[in-house]
GROMACS .gro file of C-alpha atoms in nm:
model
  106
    1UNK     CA    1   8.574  -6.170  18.010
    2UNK     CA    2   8.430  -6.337  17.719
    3UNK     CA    3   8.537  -6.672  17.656
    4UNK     CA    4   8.894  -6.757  17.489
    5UNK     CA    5   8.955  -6.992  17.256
    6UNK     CA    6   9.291  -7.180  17.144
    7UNK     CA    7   9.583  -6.967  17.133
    8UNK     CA    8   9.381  -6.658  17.324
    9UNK     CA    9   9.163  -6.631  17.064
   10UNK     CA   10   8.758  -6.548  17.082
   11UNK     CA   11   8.653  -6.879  17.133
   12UNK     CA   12   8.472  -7.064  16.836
   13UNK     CA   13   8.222  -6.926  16.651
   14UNK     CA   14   8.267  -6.539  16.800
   15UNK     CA   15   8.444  -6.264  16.682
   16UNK     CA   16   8.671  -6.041  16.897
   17UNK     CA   17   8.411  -5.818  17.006
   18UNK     CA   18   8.108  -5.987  16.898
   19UNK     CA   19   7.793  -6.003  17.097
   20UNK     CA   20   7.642  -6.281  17.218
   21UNK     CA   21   7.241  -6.336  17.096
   22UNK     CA   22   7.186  -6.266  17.453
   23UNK     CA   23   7.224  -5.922  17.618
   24UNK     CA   24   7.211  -5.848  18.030
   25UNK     CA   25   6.938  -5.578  18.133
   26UNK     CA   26   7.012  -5.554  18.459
   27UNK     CA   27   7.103  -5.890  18.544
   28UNK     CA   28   6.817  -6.070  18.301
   29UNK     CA   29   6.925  -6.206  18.008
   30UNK     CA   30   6.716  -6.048  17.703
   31UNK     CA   31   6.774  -6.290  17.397
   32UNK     CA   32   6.852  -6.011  17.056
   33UNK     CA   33   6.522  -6.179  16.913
   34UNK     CA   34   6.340  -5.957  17.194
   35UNK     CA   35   6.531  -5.643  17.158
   36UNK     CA   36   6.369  -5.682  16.804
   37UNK     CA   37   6.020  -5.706  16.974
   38UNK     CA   38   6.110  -5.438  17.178
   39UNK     CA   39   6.157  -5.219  16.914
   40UNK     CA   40   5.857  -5.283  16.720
   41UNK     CA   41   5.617  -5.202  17.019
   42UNK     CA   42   5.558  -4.837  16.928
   43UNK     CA   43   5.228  -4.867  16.998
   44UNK     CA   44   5.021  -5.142  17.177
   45UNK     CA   45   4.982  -5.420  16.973
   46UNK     CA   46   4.803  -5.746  16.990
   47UNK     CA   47   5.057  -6.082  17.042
   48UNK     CA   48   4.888  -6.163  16.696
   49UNK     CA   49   4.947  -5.886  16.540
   50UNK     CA   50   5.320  -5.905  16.646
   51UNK     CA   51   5.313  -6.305  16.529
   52UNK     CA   52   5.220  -6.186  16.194
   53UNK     CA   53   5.474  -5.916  16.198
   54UNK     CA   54   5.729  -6.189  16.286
   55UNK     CA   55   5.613  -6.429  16.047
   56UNK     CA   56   5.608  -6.651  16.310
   57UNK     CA   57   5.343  -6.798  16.523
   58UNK     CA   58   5.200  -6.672  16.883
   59UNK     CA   59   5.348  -6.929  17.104
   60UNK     CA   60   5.701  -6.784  16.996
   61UNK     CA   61   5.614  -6.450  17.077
   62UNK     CA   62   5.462  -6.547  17.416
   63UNK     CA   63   5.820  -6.766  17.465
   64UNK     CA   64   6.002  -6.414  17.381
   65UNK     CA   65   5.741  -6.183  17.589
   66UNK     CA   66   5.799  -6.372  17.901
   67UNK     CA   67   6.169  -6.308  17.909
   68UNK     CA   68   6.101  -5.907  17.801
   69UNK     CA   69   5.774  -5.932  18.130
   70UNK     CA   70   6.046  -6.056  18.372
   71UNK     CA   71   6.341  -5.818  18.205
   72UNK     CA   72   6.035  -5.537  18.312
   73UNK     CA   73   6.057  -5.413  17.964
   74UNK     CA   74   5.663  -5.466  17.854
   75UNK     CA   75   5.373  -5.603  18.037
   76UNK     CA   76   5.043  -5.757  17.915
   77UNK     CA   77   4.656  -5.635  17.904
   78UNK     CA   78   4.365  -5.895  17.838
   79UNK     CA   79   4.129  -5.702  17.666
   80UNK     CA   80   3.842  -5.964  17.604
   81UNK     CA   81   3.999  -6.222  17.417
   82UNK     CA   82   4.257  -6.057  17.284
   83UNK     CA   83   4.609  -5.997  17.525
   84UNK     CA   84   4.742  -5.630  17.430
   85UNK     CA   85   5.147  -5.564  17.511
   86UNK     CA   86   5.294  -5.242  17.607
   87UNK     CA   87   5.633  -5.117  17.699
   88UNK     CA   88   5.682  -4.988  18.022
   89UNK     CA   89   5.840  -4.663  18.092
   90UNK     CA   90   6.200  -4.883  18.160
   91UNK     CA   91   6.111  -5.039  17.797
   92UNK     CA   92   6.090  -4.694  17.637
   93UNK     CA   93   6.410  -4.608  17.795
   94UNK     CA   94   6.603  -4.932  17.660
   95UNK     CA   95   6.452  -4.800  17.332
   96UNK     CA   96   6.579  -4.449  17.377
   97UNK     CA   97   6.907  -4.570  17.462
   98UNK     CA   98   6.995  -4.863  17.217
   99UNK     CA   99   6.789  -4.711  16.917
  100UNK     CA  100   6.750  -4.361  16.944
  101UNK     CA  101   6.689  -4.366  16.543
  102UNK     CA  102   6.344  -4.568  16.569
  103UNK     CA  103   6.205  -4.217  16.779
  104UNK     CA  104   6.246  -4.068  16.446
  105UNK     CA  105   6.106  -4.310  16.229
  106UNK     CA  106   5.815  -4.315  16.407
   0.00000   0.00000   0.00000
């Protein structure tokens, strides 16, 4: 049961109903952040090429990838220098599930 504030409320700072910014995959905790990167991973892409997507720089999309590796939802390829990541067949199915749209988009 999610956590009850004063007077049986949600808590502070939540919202009857709200979600947490972390979800449970099968007992790992996958922070909303990921599902985002997730989503994005159509294709195989380059952990700079999803920094720039991000806006954000590598080392927080390695902190995020980690989480999604152990979740089972990607895994990586070193390809020279570069380090390619790809769903995996669960991480398609996440995708299917949660965001059935995105199939259609792309």
């Amino acid at each position: 049961a999610p956590p009850r504030g004063p007077g049986g409320g949600a808590g502070p700072g939540r919202a009857a109903g709200k979600r947490s910014r972390h979800e449970v995959v099968e007992g790992q905790a996958v922070e909303l952040p990921c599902a985002g990167l997730l989503s994005s991973l159509a294709r195989p892409t380059t952990m700079g090429q999803l920094a720039a997507m991000a806006g954000t720089v590598p080392s927080a999309i390695t902190y995020h990838c980690d989480r999604l590796e152990a979740a089972g939802l990607i895994r990586r390829e070193r390809r020279g220098r570069e380090v390619w990541i790809l769903r995996t067949r669960r991480g398609h199915e996440i995708i299917d599930i949660f965001f059935p749209l995105t199939i259609a988009l792309v």
